[in-house]
Coordinates of C-alpha atoms in Angstrom, one line a residue:
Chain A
X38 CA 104.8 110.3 127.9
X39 CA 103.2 111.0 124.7
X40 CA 99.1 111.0 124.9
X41 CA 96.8 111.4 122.1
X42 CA 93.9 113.2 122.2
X43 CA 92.0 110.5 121.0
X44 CA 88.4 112.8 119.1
X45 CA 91.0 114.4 116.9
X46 CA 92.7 110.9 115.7
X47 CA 92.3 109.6 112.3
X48 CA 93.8 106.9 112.3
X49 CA 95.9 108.2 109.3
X50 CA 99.3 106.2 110.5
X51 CA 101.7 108.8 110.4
X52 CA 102.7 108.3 114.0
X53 CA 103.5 104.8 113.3
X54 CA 105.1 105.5 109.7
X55 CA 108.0 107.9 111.0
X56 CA 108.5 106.1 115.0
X57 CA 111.8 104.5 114.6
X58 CA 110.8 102.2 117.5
X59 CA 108.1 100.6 116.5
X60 CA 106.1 102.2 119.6
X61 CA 103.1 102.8 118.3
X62 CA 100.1 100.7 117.5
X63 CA 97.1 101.5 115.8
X64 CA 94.3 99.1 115.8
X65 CA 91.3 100.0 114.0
X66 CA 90.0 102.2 116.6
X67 CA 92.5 102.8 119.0
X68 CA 95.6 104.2 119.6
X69 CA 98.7 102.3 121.6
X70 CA 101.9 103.6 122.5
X71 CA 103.9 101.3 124.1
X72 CA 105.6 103.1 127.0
X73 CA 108.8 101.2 127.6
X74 CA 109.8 101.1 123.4
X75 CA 109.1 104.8 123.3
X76 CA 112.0 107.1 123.0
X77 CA 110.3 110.5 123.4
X78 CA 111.8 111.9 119.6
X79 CA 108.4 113.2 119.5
X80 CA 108.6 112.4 115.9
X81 CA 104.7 111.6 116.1
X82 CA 103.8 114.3 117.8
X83 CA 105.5 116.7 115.1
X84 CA 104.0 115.0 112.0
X85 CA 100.6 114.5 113.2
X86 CA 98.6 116.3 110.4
X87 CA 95.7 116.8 112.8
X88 CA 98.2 118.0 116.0
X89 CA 96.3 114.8 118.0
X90 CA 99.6 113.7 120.0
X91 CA 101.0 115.8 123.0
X92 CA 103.7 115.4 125.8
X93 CA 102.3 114.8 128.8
X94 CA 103.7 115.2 132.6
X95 CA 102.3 112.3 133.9
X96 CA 103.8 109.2 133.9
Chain B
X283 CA 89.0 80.9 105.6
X284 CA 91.8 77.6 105.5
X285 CA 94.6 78.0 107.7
X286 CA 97.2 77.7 105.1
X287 CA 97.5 79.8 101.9
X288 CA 100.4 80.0 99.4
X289 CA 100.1 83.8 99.6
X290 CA 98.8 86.3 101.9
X291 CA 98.4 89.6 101.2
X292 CA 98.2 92.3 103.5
X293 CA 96.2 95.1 103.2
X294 CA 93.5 95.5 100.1
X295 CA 94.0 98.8 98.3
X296 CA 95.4 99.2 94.8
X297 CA 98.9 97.4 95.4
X298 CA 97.4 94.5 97.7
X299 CA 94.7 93.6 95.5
X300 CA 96.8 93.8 92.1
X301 CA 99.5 91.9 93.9
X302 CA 96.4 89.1 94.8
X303 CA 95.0 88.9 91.4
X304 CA 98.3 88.6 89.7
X305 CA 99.6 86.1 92.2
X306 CA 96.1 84.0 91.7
X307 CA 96.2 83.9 88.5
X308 CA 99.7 82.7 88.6
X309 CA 97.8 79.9 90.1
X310 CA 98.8 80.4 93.7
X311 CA 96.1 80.1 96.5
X312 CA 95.5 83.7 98.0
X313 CA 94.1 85.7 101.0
X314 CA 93.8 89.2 101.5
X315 CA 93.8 90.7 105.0
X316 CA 92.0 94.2 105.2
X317 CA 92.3 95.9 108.5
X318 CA 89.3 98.3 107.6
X319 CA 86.0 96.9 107.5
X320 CA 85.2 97.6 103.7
X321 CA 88.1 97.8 100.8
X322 CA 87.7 101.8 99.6
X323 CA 87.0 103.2 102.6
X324 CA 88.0 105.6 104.0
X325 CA 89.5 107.7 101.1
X326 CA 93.2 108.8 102.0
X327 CA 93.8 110.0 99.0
X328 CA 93.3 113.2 96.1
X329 CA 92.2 110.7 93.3
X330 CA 94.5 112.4 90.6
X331 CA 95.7 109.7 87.9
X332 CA 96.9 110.6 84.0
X333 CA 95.3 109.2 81.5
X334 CA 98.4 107.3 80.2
X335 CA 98.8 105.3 84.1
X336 CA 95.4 104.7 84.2
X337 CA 94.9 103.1 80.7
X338 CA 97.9 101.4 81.2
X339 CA 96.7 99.5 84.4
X340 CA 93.6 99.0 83.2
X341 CA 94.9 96.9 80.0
X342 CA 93.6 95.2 78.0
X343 CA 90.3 96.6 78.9
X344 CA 89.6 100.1 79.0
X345 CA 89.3 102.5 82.4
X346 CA 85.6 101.7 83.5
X347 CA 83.5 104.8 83.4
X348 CA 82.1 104.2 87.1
X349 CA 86.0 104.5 88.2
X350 CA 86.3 108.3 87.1
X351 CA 84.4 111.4 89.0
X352 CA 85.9 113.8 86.4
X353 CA 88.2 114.1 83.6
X354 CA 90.4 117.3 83.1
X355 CA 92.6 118.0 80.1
X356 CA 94.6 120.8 82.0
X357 CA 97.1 121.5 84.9
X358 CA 97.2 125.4 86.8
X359 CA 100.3 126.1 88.8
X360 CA 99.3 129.4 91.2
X361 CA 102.6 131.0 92.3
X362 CA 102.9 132.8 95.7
X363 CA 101.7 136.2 94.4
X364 CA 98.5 134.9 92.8
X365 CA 100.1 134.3 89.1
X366 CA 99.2 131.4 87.7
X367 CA 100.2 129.1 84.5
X368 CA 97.9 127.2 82.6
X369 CA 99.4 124.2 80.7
X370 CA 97.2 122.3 78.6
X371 CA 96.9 118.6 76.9
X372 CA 97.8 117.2 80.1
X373 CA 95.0 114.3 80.0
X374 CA 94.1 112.7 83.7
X375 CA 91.3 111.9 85.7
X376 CA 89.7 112.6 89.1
X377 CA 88.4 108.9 90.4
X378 CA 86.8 107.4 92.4
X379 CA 88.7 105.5 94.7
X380 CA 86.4 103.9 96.7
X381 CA 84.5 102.4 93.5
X382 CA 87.8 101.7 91.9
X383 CA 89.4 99.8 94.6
X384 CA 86.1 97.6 94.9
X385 CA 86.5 96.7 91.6
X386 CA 90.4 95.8 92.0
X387 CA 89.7 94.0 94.6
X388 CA 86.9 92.1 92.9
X389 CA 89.4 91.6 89.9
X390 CA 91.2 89.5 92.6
X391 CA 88.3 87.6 93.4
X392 CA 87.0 87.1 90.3
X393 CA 90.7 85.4 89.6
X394 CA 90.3 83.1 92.8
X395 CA 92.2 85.4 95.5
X396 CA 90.0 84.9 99.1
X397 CA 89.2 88.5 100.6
X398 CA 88.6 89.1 104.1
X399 CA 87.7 92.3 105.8
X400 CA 88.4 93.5 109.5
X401 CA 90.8 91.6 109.5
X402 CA 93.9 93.2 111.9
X403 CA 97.2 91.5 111.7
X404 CA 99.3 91.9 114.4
X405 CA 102.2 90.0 113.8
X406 CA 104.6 87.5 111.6
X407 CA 105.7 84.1 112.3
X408 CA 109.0 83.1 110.9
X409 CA 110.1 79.5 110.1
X410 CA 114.3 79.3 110.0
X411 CA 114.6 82.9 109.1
X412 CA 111.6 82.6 106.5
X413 CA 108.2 84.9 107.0
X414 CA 105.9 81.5 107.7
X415 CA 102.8 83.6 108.3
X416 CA 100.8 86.3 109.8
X417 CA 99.2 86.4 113.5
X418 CA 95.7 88.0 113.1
X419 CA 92.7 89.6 114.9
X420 CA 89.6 88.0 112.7
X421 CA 86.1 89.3 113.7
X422 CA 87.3 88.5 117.4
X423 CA 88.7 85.4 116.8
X424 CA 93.3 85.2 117.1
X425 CA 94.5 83.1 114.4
X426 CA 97.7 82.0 113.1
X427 CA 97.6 81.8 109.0
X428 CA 100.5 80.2 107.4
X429 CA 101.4 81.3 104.1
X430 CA 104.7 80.0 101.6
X431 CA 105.5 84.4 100.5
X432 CA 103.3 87.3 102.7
X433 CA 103.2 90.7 101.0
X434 CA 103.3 93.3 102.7
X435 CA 100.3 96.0 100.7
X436 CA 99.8 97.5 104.3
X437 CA 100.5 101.4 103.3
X438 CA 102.5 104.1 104.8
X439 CA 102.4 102.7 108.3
X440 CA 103.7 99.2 106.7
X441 CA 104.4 97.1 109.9
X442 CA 104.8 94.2 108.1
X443 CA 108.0 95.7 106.4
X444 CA 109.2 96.6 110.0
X445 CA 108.3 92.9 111.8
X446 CA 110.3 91.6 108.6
X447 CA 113.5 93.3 109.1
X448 CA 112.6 95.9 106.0
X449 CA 113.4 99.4 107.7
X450 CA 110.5 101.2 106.1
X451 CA 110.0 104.0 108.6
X452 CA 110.0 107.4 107.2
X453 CA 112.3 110.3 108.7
X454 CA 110.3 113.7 109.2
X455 CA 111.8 115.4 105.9
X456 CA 110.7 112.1 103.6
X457 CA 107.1 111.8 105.0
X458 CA 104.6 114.5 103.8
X459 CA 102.2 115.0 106.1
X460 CA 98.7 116.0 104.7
X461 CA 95.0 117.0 105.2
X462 CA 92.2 117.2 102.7
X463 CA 88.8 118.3 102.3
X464 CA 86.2 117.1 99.7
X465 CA 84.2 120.3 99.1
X466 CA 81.2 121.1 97.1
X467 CA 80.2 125.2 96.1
X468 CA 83.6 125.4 94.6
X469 CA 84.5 127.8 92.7
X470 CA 87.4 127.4 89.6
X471 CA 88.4 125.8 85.6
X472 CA 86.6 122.9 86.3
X473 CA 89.2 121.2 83.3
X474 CA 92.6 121.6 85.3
X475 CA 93.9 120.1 88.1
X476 CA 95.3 123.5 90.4
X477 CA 98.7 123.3 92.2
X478 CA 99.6 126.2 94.5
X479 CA 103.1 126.5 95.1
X480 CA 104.6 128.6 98.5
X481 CA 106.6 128.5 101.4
X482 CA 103.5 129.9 103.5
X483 CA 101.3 127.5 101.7
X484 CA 102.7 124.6 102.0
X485 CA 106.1 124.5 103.0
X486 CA 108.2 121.3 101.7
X487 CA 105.0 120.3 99.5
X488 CA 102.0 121.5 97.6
X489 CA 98.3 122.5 97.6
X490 CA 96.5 120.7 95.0
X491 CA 92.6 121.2 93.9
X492 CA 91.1 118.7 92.4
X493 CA 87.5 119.4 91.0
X494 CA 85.6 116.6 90.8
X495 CA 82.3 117.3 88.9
X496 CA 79.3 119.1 90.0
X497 CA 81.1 122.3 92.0
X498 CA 82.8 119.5 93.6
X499 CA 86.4 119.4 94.4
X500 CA 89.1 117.6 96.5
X501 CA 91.0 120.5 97.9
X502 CA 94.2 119.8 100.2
X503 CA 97.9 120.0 100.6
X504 CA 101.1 118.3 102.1
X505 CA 103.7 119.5 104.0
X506 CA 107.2 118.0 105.0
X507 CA 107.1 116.5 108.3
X508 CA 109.6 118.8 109.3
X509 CA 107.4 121.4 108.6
X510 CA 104.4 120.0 110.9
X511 CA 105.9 120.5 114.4
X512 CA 104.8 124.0 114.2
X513 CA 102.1 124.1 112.4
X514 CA 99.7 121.1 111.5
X515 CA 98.3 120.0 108.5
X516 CA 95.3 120.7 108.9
X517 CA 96.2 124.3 109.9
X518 CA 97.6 124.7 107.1
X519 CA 94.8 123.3 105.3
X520 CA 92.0 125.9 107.1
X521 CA 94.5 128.7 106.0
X522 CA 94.3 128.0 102.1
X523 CA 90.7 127.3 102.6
X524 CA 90.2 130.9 104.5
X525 CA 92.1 132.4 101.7
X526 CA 91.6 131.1 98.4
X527 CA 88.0 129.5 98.8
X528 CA 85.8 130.9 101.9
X529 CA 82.5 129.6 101.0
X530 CA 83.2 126.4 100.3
X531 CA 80.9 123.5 102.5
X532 CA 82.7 120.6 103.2
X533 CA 81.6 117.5 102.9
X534 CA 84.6 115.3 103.9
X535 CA 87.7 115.8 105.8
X536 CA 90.6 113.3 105.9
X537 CA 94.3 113.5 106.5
X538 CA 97.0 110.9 106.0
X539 CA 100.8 110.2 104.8
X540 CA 102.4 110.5 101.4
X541 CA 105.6 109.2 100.8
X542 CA 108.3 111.2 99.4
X543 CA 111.1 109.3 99.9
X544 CA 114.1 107.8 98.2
X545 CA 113.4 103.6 96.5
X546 CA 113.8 101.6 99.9
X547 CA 117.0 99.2 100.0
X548 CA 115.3 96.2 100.1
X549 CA 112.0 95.5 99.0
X550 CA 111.8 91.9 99.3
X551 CA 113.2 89.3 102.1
X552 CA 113.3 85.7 102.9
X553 CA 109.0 84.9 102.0
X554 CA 108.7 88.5 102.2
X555 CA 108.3 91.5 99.4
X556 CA 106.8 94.8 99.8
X557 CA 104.5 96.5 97.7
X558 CA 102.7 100.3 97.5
X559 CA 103.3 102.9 100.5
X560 CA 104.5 100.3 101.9
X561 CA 107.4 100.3 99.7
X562 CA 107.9 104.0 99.3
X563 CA 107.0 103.7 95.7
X564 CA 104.9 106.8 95.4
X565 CA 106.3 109.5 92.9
X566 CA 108.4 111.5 95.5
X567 CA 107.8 114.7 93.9
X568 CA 104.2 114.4 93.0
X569 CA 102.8 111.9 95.7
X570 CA 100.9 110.2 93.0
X571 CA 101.2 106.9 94.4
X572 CA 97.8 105.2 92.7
X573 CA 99.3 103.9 89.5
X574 CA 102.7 102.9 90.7
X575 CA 101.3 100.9 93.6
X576 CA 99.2 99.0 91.0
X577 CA 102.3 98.8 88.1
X578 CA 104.4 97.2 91.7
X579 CA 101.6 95.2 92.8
X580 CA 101.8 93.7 89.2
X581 CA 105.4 92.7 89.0
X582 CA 105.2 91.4 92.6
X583 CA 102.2 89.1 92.3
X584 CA 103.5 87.6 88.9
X585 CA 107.0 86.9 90.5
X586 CA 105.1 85.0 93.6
X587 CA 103.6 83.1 91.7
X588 CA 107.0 82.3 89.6
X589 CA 108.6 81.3 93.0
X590 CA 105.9 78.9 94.3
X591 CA 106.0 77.2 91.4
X592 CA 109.8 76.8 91.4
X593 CA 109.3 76.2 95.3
X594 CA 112.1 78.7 95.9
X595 CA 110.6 81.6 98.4
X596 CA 114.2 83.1 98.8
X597 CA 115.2 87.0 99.3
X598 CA 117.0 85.5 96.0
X599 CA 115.0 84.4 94.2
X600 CA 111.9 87.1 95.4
X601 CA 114.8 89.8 93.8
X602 CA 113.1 89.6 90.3
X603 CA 110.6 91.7 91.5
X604 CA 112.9 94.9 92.6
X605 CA 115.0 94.0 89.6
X606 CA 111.5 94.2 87.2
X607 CA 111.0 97.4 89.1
X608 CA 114.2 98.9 89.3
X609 CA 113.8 98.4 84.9
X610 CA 110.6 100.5 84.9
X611 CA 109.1 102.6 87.5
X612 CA 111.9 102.7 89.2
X613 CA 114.5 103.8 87.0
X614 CA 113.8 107.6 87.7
X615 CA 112.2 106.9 90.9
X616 CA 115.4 108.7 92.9
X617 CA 115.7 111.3 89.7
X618 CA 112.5 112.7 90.8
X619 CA 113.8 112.5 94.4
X620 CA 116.4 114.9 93.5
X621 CA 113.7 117.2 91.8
X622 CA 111.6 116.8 94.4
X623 CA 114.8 118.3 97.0
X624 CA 115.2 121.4 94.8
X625 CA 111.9 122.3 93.7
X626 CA 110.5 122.5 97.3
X627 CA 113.2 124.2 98.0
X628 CA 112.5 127.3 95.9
X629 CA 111.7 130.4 98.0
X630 CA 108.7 132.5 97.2
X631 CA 110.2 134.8 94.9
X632 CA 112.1 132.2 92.5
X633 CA 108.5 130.6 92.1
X634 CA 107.2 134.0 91.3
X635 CA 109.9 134.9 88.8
X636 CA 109.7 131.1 87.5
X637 CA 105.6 131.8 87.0
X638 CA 106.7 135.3 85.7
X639 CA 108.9 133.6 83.3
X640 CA 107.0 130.6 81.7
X641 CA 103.8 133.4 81.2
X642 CA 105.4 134.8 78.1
X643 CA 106.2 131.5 76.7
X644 CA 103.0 130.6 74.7
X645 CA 100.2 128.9 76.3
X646 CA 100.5 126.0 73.3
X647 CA 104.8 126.2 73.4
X648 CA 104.7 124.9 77.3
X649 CA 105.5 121.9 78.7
X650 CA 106.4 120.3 82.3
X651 CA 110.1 119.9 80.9
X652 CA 110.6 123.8 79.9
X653 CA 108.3 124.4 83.8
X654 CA 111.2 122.4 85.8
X655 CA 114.1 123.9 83.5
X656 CA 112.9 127.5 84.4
X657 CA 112.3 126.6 87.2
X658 CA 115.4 125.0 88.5
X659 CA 117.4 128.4 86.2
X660 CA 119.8 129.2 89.2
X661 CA 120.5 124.9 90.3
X662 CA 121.8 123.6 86.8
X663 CA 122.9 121.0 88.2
X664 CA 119.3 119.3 89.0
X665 CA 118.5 120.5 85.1
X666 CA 119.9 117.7 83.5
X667 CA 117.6 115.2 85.7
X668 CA 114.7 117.3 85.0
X669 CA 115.1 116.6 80.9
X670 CA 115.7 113.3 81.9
X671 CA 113.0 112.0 83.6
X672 CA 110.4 114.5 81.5
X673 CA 111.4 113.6 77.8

């Protein structure tokens, strides 16, 4: 599962532009990914411009 | 706040709120929707605009002075080895974005467009395959807003485009992925805007340093997202900063999306058009985004109002709007694509020879046309769209 680590977010939108399925939401202050739409591309995790979004082990 | 409008708008930065004014002065009833709590902030952007773009948004009044932080006459590409070329009469300004889009979005205003702030949509309804309106979040309150046409002004991350059907996700290589600082002690020409090239630099993009008045500068680059997986951003960003300019102070950091990407397919659906980011409109080899989100926001807002009052909300009949596009902005929009593939594409060593090159060409005998033909020497192929979209 993808985490972010939330005191480096921006909330820039990167994550969300480039997740072909729609599984991430970004409020004004928080940060959702939505577990079962998520396909693990890691798309988000590679364009993050502030390296905010990991893979984590835990389900 | 009514519960019906003929237009909603969402999202209130350049695109949205020239999209609002046009469409209310059209005569249609508007509301904006701005997720953030005040339209400006915060700044995502490196404020670079020509002078050309900006007067011709602004008409038929002139840029207002409180818009611009700076004005440069001059542009300074740095290759990898530290040569640089100066080119001059290239006219543009540093603004002020958070001043400018307060005044565009008081332009909608003033022409009857309704503006509301921290506002968070978080969905469409549809009415027999028509957008119908927009589910919101409103200062705590859920709502359901109808609306005849929604445009979708909601930037890089445009959701709206996806709940409509629009595809307007990016893939990695298309999205540039960037990180900024506004910095103050800086030292460089204050009249040029300075590009640094390199495939250490900024891989798949640029380094641009903006100065903004006062020692003041807006320093930061882009990378292709398939660049960033590595290597972030920001990285990247601390790099240049340790290299180039060590004792800056920053003031402000900020990183966000640029798009880079081919025109989108479709641009507008059944009560649906997209406009900005949000269409991919930004220049794909400069980023520069500002003007053409406003020139889209334009033709869109006009054409909204032309359907409501032909009562035909239609993919059809919305069409005028990528067709109006397609005629100006858009013509060379997937030219400078191309560019944009085989510039970045240049290793170290072509954009040393290329900087090597347009040095002993006279200072007053260069232009951006001759920069891109020397550059682009061993791919003729991409020559041809060079001349075309720069003469």
């Amino acid at each position: 599962m993808i985490v972010s680590k939330a005191d480096l977010c921006d909330f820039c939108g990167c994550c969300v532009a480039v997740c072909p399925a729609d599984a991430i939401e970004l409020h004004e202050a928080r940060w959702v990914l939505l577990p079962d739409r998520c396909t693990e591309c890691l798309n988000c995790v590679a364009i993050c411009p502030v390296a905010a979004l990991e893979v984590s082990d835990e389900e | 706040m009514k519960n019906s409008y003929d237009v909603i708008v969402v999202g209130g930065g350049p695109a949205g709120s020239r999209a609002a004014r046009m469409a209310a002065e059209g005569g249609a009833s508007v509301l904006v929707l701005e997720k953030d709590r005040e339209i400006g902030l915060p700044v995502r952007c490196a404020e670079g605009v020509g002078e050309i773009g900006l007067r011709f948004i602004s008409k038929p009044d002139e840029p207002k002075p409180a818009w611009i932080a700076h004005r440069i006459s001059g542009l300074r590409t740095v290759a990898p080895n530290g040569d640089f070329v100066d080119l001059n009469h290239q006219s543009g300004f540093i603004l002020n974005r958070k001043l400018f889009d307060y005044d565009l979005a008081r332009e909608a205003a003033d022409a009857g467009a309704e503006i509301v702030t921290k506002a968070f949509v978080d969905g469409l309804t549809f009415d027999d395959g028509y957008v119908s309106g927009v589910t919101a979040n409103v200062l705590g309150k859920r709502l359901t807003i109808h609306s005849k046409i929604i445009i979708g002004a909601d930037g890089v991350e445009s959701r709206v485009g996806r709940w409509a059907g629009l595809r307007t996700h990016f893939n990695l290589h298309d999205l540039e992925t960037c990180a900024q600082v506004t910095a103050a002690h800086v030292d460089l020409d204050p009249d040029r805007a300075h590009f640094y090239f390199g495939q250490q630099l900024a891989p798949g993009g640029y380094v641009w340093v903006f100065p903004k008045g006062a020692g003041m500068a807006n320093i930061g680059l882009g990378i292709s997202g398939e660049y960033s997986a590595e290597k972030s951003a920001m990285s990247y960003l601390q790099q240049f900063l340790d290299r180039y300019f060590p004792h800056v102070s920053v003031l402000t950091t900020v990183v966000g999306g640029v798009p880079c990407a081919r025109a989108l397919n479709k641009l507008v659906g059944d009560g649906v058009m997209l406009v900005g980011d949000a269409a991919h409109q930004a220049n794909p080899i400069s980023g520069g985004g500002i003007i053409r989100s406003i020139i889209a926001g334009q033709i869109a807002g006009r054409v909204a109002a032309d359907a409501l009052k032909k009562n035909d909300f239609s993919a059809g009949a919305l069409k005028q709007y990528p067709r109006e596009w397609y005629r100006g902005e858009g013509k060379t929009h997937n030219l400078f694509y191309r560019l944009k593939e085989a510039i970045f594409n240049l290793s170290d060593e072509e954009l040393n020879q290329t900087a090597k090159a347009l040095i002993s060409i006279p200072v007053e005998k260069r232009t951006i046309a001759e920069m891109f033909k020397i550059a682009l020497i061993n791919r003729p192929r991409f020559i041809l769209d060079a001349i075309k979209v720069f003469l």
